[in-house]
């Protein structure tokens, strides 16, 4: 349960997240953040705090070369590094010959990507995205809002908190 919201704007990516740790009917407001920077990448995760720990502290992002297509780099090099990191960290699962990780947003080189639990990489034409239980609420807010990118992210998180039991402040925003 969570809400992560991102927007790409004028060559930068803003990603914000809430602080809820939810299991069943239990709620913990966590001090460790769901959004962070790892080198040139800004990320925000849902699914598991263990996955977030690994992405933040164990993932060694591959180097991108300016001649490489960014989307292709994310699909091949970045996701391969994530898969390896999650396997080594004991988080990735395998069932019926299919691998599964978790869901998170990634900002890189002014672009915003969604990495789903099957490791597919998506990029929305709207320039914004959200994941977690507050996703739909946040997307509606982003679609109708105007103003600064950080302000829009914070408004979307506040809307998700208001209408989703799995989203709680404080909210944190990182920019890359």
PDB file of C-alpha atoms in Angstrom:
ATOM      1  CA  UNK A   1       0.000   0.000   0.000  1.00  0.00           C
ATOM      2  CA  UNK A   2       1.448   3.313  -0.983  1.00  0.00           C
ATOM      3  CA  UNK A   3       1.388   6.126  -3.462  1.00  0.00           C
ATOM      4  CA  UNK A   4       4.338   7.106  -5.601  1.00  0.00           C
ATOM      5  CA  UNK A   5       3.839   9.940  -8.114  1.00  0.00           C
ATOM      6  CA  UNK A   6       6.231  11.215 -10.749  1.00  0.00           C
ATOM      7  CA  UNK A   7       6.326  13.870 -13.442  1.00  0.00           C
ATOM      8  CA  UNK A   8       8.858  14.727 -16.122  1.00  0.00           C
ATOM      9  CA  UNK A   9       9.072  18.481 -16.694  1.00  0.00           C
ATOM     10  CA  UNK A  10      11.627  20.619 -18.549  1.00  0.00           C
ATOM     11  CA  UNK A  11      14.411  18.034 -18.432  1.00  0.00           C
ATOM     12  CA  UNK A  12      13.900  17.097 -14.779  1.00  0.00           C
ATOM     13  CA  UNK A  13      11.959  14.336 -13.060  1.00  0.00           C
ATOM     14  CA  UNK A  14      10.127  14.888  -9.775  1.00  0.00           C
ATOM     15  CA  UNK A  15       9.141  11.765  -7.829  1.00  0.00           C
ATOM     16  CA  UNK A  16       7.211  11.908  -4.569  1.00  0.00           C
ATOM     17  CA  UNK A  17       6.060   9.269  -2.150  1.00  0.00           C
ATOM     18  CA  UNK A  18       4.162   8.791   1.065  1.00  0.00           C
ATOM     19  CA  UNK A  19       5.380   7.155   4.288  1.00  0.00           C
ATOM     20  CA  UNK A  20       2.813   4.404   4.922  1.00  0.00           C
ATOM     21  CA  UNK A  21       3.884   0.875   5.719  1.00  0.00           C
ATOM     22  CA  UNK A  22       0.712  -1.209   5.616  1.00  0.00           C
ATOM     23  CA  UNK A  23       0.102  -4.872   6.376  1.00  0.00           C
ATOM     24  CA  UNK A  24      -3.510  -5.977   6.682  1.00  0.00           C
ATOM     25  CA  UNK A  25      -5.164  -3.535   9.079  1.00  0.00           C
ATOM     26  CA  UNK A  26      -1.844  -2.392  10.543  1.00  0.00           C
ATOM     27  CA  UNK A  27      -0.331   0.941   9.586  1.00  0.00           C
ATOM     28  CA  UNK A  28       3.161   2.160  10.392  1.00  0.00           C
ATOM     29  CA  UNK A  29       4.349   5.599   9.355  1.00  0.00           C
ATOM     30  CA  UNK A  30       7.907   4.889   8.279  1.00  0.00           C
ATOM     31  CA  UNK A  31      10.932   7.131   8.789  1.00  0.00           C
ATOM     32  CA  UNK A  32      12.783   5.506   5.867  1.00  0.00           C
ATOM     33  CA  UNK A  33      11.766   7.103   2.597  1.00  0.00           C
ATOM     34  CA  UNK A  34      10.223   5.442  -0.452  1.00  0.00           C
ATOM     35  CA  UNK A  35      11.866   7.966  -2.791  1.00  0.00           C
ATOM     36  CA  UNK A  36      15.616   8.395  -3.199  1.00  0.00           C
ATOM     37  CA  UNK A  37      18.473   9.015  -5.580  1.00  0.00           C
ATOM     38  CA  UNK A  38      20.931   6.385  -6.705  1.00  0.00           C
ATOM     39  CA  UNK A  39      23.570   8.062  -8.836  1.00  0.00           C
ATOM     40  CA  UNK A  40      21.878   9.782 -11.773  1.00  0.00           C
ATOM     41  CA  UNK A  41      18.596   7.952 -11.112  1.00  0.00           C
ATOM     42  CA  UNK A  42      15.692   9.053  -8.934  1.00  0.00           C
ATOM     43  CA  UNK A  43      13.358   6.258  -7.829  1.00  0.00           C
ATOM     44  CA  UNK A  44      10.178   5.714  -5.868  1.00  0.00           C
ATOM     45  CA  UNK A  45       8.923   2.247  -4.965  1.00  0.00           C
ATOM     46  CA  UNK A  46       5.871   0.325  -3.899  1.00  0.00           C
ATOM     47  CA  UNK A  47       5.606  -3.450  -3.316  1.00  0.00           C
ATOM     48  CA  UNK A  48       8.163  -3.938  -0.522  1.00  0.00           C
ATOM     49  CA  UNK A  49      10.512  -1.949   1.660  1.00  0.00           C
ATOM     50  CA  UNK A  50      13.043  -4.761   1.118  1.00  0.00           C
ATOM     51  CA  UNK A  51      12.973  -4.095  -2.609  1.00  0.00           C
ATOM     52  CA  UNK A  52      13.426  -0.374  -1.929  1.00  0.00           C
ATOM     53  CA  UNK A  53      16.373  -1.102   0.376  1.00  0.00           C
ATOM     54  CA  UNK A  54      18.039  -3.100  -2.388  1.00  0.00           C
ATOM     55  CA  UNK A  55      17.368  -0.503  -5.108  1.00  0.00           C
ATOM     56  CA  UNK A  56      18.751   2.263  -2.925  1.00  0.00           C
ATOM     57  CA  UNK A  57      21.735   0.583  -1.288  1.00  0.00           C
ATOM     58  CA  UNK A  58      22.705  -2.470  -3.378  1.00  0.00           C
ATOM     59  CA  UNK A  59      21.846  -1.617  -6.978  1.00  0.00           C
ATOM     60  CA  UNK A  60      24.828  -0.492  -9.007  1.00  0.00           C
ATOM     61  CA  UNK A  61      23.205   1.241 -11.964  1.00  0.00           C
ATOM     62  CA  UNK A  62      24.899   0.609 -15.297  1.00  0.00           C
ATOM     63  CA  UNK A  63      26.548   3.418 -17.201  1.00  0.00           C
ATOM     64  CA  UNK A  64      24.633   4.981 -20.048  1.00  0.00           C
ATOM     65  CA  UNK A  65      26.437   6.153 -23.185  1.00  0.00           C
ATOM     66  CA  UNK A  66      24.995   9.242 -24.945  1.00  0.00           C
ATOM     67  CA  UNK A  67      24.859   7.308 -28.248  1.00  0.00           C
ATOM     68  CA  UNK A  68      22.501   4.733 -26.698  1.00  0.00           C
ATOM     69  CA  UNK A  69      18.721   4.980 -26.939  1.00  0.00           C
ATOM     70  CA  UNK A  70      17.489   5.712 -23.392  1.00  0.00           C
ATOM     71  CA  UNK A  71      14.417   3.462 -23.542  1.00  0.00           C
ATOM     72  CA  UNK A  72      16.471   0.554 -24.912  1.00  0.00           C
ATOM     73  CA  UNK A  73      19.067   1.158 -22.174  1.00  0.00           C
ATOM     74  CA  UNK A  74      16.346   1.056 -19.502  1.00  0.00           C
ATOM     75  CA  UNK A  75      14.814  -2.142 -20.923  1.00  0.00           C
ATOM     76  CA  UNK A  76      18.090  -4.010 -21.320  1.00  0.00           C
ATOM     77  CA  UNK A  77      20.906  -2.676 -19.170  1.00  0.00           C
ATOM     78  CA  UNK A  78      19.017  -1.064 -16.299  1.00  0.00           C
ATOM     79  CA  UNK A  79      16.471  -3.874 -15.852  1.00  0.00           C
ATOM     80  CA  UNK A  80      19.210  -6.526 -16.082  1.00  0.00           C
ATOM     81  CA  UNK A  81      21.048  -4.760 -13.240  1.00  0.00           C
ATOM     82  CA  UNK A  82      17.808  -4.549 -11.207  1.00  0.00           C
ATOM     83  CA  UNK A  83      17.033  -8.248 -11.777  1.00  0.00           C
ATOM     84  CA  UNK A  84      20.509  -9.248 -10.675  1.00  0.00           C
ATOM     85  CA  UNK A  85      20.335  -6.997  -7.606  1.00  0.00           C
ATOM     86  CA  UNK A  86      16.935  -8.326  -6.525  1.00  0.00           C
ATOM     87  CA  UNK A  87      18.006 -11.947  -7.043  1.00  0.00           C
ATOM     88  CA  UNK A  88      21.229 -11.497  -5.092  1.00  0.00           C
ATOM     89  CA  UNK A  89      19.325  -9.713  -2.333  1.00  0.00           C
ATOM     90  CA  UNK A  90      16.833 -12.575  -2.045  1.00  0.00           C
ATOM     91  CA  UNK A  91      13.834 -10.538  -3.115  1.00  0.00           C
ATOM     92  CA  UNK A  92      13.019 -11.679  -6.679  1.00  0.00           C
ATOM     93  CA  UNK A  93      10.707 -14.673  -7.042  1.00  0.00           C
ATOM     94  CA  UNK A  94      10.308 -17.270  -9.767  1.00  0.00           C
ATOM     95  CA  UNK A  95       7.085 -19.112 -10.535  1.00  0.00           C
ATOM     96  CA  UNK A  96       6.231 -21.199 -13.619  1.00  0.00           C
ATOM     97  CA  UNK A  97       9.481 -20.039 -15.279  1.00  0.00           C
ATOM     98  CA  UNK A  98       8.443 -16.389 -14.875  1.00  0.00           C
ATOM     99  CA  UNK A  99      10.401 -13.938 -12.746  1.00  0.00           C
ATOM    100  CA  UNK A 100       8.816 -11.312 -10.565  1.00  0.00           C
ATOM    101  CA  UNK A 101      10.233  -8.313  -8.749  1.00  0.00           C
ATOM    102  CA  UNK A 102       8.299  -5.245  -7.689  1.00  0.00           C
ATOM    103  CA  UNK A 103       6.881  -2.006  -9.037  1.00  0.00           C
ATOM    104  CA  UNK A 104       8.620   1.352  -9.020  1.00  0.00           C
ATOM    105  CA  UNK A 105       9.102   4.647 -10.855  1.00  0.00           C
ATOM    106  CA  UNK A 106      12.482   5.714 -12.232  1.00  0.00           C
ATOM    107  CA  UNK A 107      13.553   9.115 -13.459  1.00  0.00           C
ATOM    108  CA  UNK A 108      16.592   9.284 -15.725  1.00  0.00           C
ATOM    109  CA  UNK A 109      17.834  11.941 -18.142  1.00  0.00           C
ATOM    110  CA  UNK A 110      14.608  13.940 -17.825  1.00  0.00           C
ATOM    111  CA  UNK A 111      12.349  10.958 -18.571  1.00  0.00           C
ATOM    112  CA  UNK A 112       9.994   9.062 -16.286  1.00  0.00           C
ATOM    113  CA  UNK A 113       9.670   5.280 -16.482  1.00  0.00           C
ATOM    114  CA  UNK A 114       7.433   2.739 -14.755  1.00  0.00           C
ATOM    115  CA  UNK A 115       9.027  -0.638 -14.021  1.00  0.00           C
ATOM    116  CA  UNK A 116       6.353  -3.242 -13.310  1.00  0.00           C
ATOM    117  CA  UNK A 117       6.724  -6.446 -11.315  1.00  0.00           C
ATOM    118  CA  UNK A 118       7.377  -8.441 -14.522  1.00  0.00           C
ATOM    119  CA  UNK A 119      10.265  -6.026 -15.283  1.00  0.00           C
ATOM    120  CA  UNK A 120       8.556  -4.414 -18.267  1.00  0.00           C
ATOM    121  CA  UNK A 121       9.469  -0.762 -18.721  1.00  0.00           C
ATOM    122  CA  UNK A 122       6.792   1.770 -19.636  1.00  0.00           C
ATOM    123  CA  UNK A 123       6.786   5.473 -20.350  1.00  0.00           C
ATOM    124  CA  UNK A 124       3.466   7.346 -20.322  1.00  0.00           C
ATOM    125  CA  UNK A 125       2.725   9.884 -23.058  1.00  0.00           C
ATOM    126  CA  UNK A 126       1.272  12.275 -20.453  1.00  0.00           C
ATOM    127  CA  UNK A 127       4.678  12.767 -18.813  1.00  0.00           C
ATOM    128  CA  UNK A 128       3.408  11.664 -15.402  1.00  0.00           C
ATOM    129  CA  UNK A 129       2.744   8.342 -13.696  1.00  0.00           C
ATOM    130  CA  UNK A 130       1.764   6.825 -10.378  1.00  0.00           C
ATOM    131  CA  UNK A 131       1.967   3.416  -8.706  1.00  0.00           C
ATOM    132  CA  UNK A 132       0.524   1.944  -5.527  1.00  0.00           C
ATOM    133  CA  UNK A 133      -2.919   1.781  -3.974  1.00  0.00           C
ATOM    134  CA  UNK A 134      -3.378   5.546  -4.412  1.00  0.00           C
ATOM    135  CA  UNK A 135      -2.443   5.403  -8.108  1.00  0.00           C
ATOM    136  CA  UNK A 136      -5.848   6.171  -9.636  1.00  0.00           C
ATOM    137  CA  UNK A 137      -6.524   9.057  -7.275  1.00  0.00           C
ATOM    138  CA  UNK A 138      -3.075  10.543  -7.900  1.00  0.00           C
ATOM    139  CA  UNK A 139      -3.412  10.180 -11.677  1.00  0.00           C
ATOM    140  CA  UNK A 140      -6.728  12.045 -11.620  1.00  0.00           C
ATOM    141  CA  UNK A 141      -5.147  14.803  -9.595  1.00  0.00           C
ATOM    142  CA  UNK A 142      -2.150  15.045 -11.920  1.00  0.00           C
ATOM    143  CA  UNK A 143      -4.409  15.176 -14.973  1.00  0.00           C
ATOM    144  CA  UNK A 144      -6.456  18.088 -13.648  1.00  0.00           C
ATOM    145  CA  UNK A 145      -3.789  20.074 -11.813  1.00  0.00           C
ATOM    146  CA  UNK A 146      -1.698  23.026 -12.922  1.00  0.00           C
ATOM    147  CA  UNK A 147       1.309  24.684 -11.355  1.00  0.00           C
ATOM    148  CA  UNK A 148       4.813  23.670 -10.413  1.00  0.00           C
ATOM    149  CA  UNK A 149       5.787  20.004 -10.860  1.00  0.00           C
ATOM    150  CA  UNK A 150       6.629  19.614  -7.170  1.00  0.00           C
ATOM    151  CA  UNK A 151       3.332  21.245  -6.180  1.00  0.00           C
ATOM    152  CA  UNK A 152       1.387  18.925  -8.478  1.00  0.00           C
ATOM    153  CA  UNK A 153       3.128  15.858  -7.011  1.00  0.00           C
ATOM    154  CA  UNK A 154       2.384  16.987  -3.452  1.00  0.00           C
ATOM    155  CA  UNK A 155      -1.260  17.742  -4.317  1.00  0.00           C
ATOM    156  CA  UNK A 156      -1.648  14.294  -5.902  1.00  0.00           C
ATOM    157  CA  UNK A 157      -0.187  12.658  -2.780  1.00  0.00           C
ATOM    158  CA  UNK A 158      -2.517  14.680  -0.543  1.00  0.00           C
ATOM    159  CA  UNK A 159      -5.511  13.599  -2.649  1.00  0.00           C
ATOM    160  CA  UNK A 160      -4.409   9.963  -2.392  1.00  0.00           C
ATOM    161  CA  UNK A 161      -4.041  10.303   1.380  1.00  0.00           C
ATOM    162  CA  UNK A 162      -7.512  11.805   1.666  1.00  0.00           C
ATOM    163  CA  UNK A 163      -9.224   9.034  -0.298  1.00  0.00           C
ATOM    164  CA  UNK A 164      -7.039   5.932   0.234  1.00  0.00           C
ATOM    165  CA  UNK A 165      -6.573   4.143   3.561  1.00  0.00           C
ATOM    166  CA  UNK A 166      -3.089   2.991   2.506  1.00  0.00           C
ATOM    167  CA  UNK A 167      -1.473   6.405   1.983  1.00  0.00           C
ATOM    168  CA  UNK A 168      -0.050   8.628   4.741  1.00  0.00           C
ATOM    169  CA  UNK A 169       2.059  11.754   5.096  1.00  0.00           C
ATOM    170  CA  UNK A 170       4.707  12.882   5.511  1.00  0.00           C
ATOM    171  CA  UNK A 171       5.420  13.144   1.821  1.00  0.00           C
ATOM    172  CA  UNK A 172       8.890  13.281   0.321  1.00  0.00           C
ATOM    173  CA  UNK A 173       9.946  14.502  -3.126  1.00  0.00           C
ATOM    174  CA  UNK A 174      13.253  13.925  -4.933  1.00  0.00           C
ATOM    175  CA  UNK A 175      14.351  15.562  -8.186  1.00  0.00           C
ATOM    176  CA  UNK A 176      16.813  14.430 -10.842  1.00  0.00           C
TER     177      UNK A 176
END
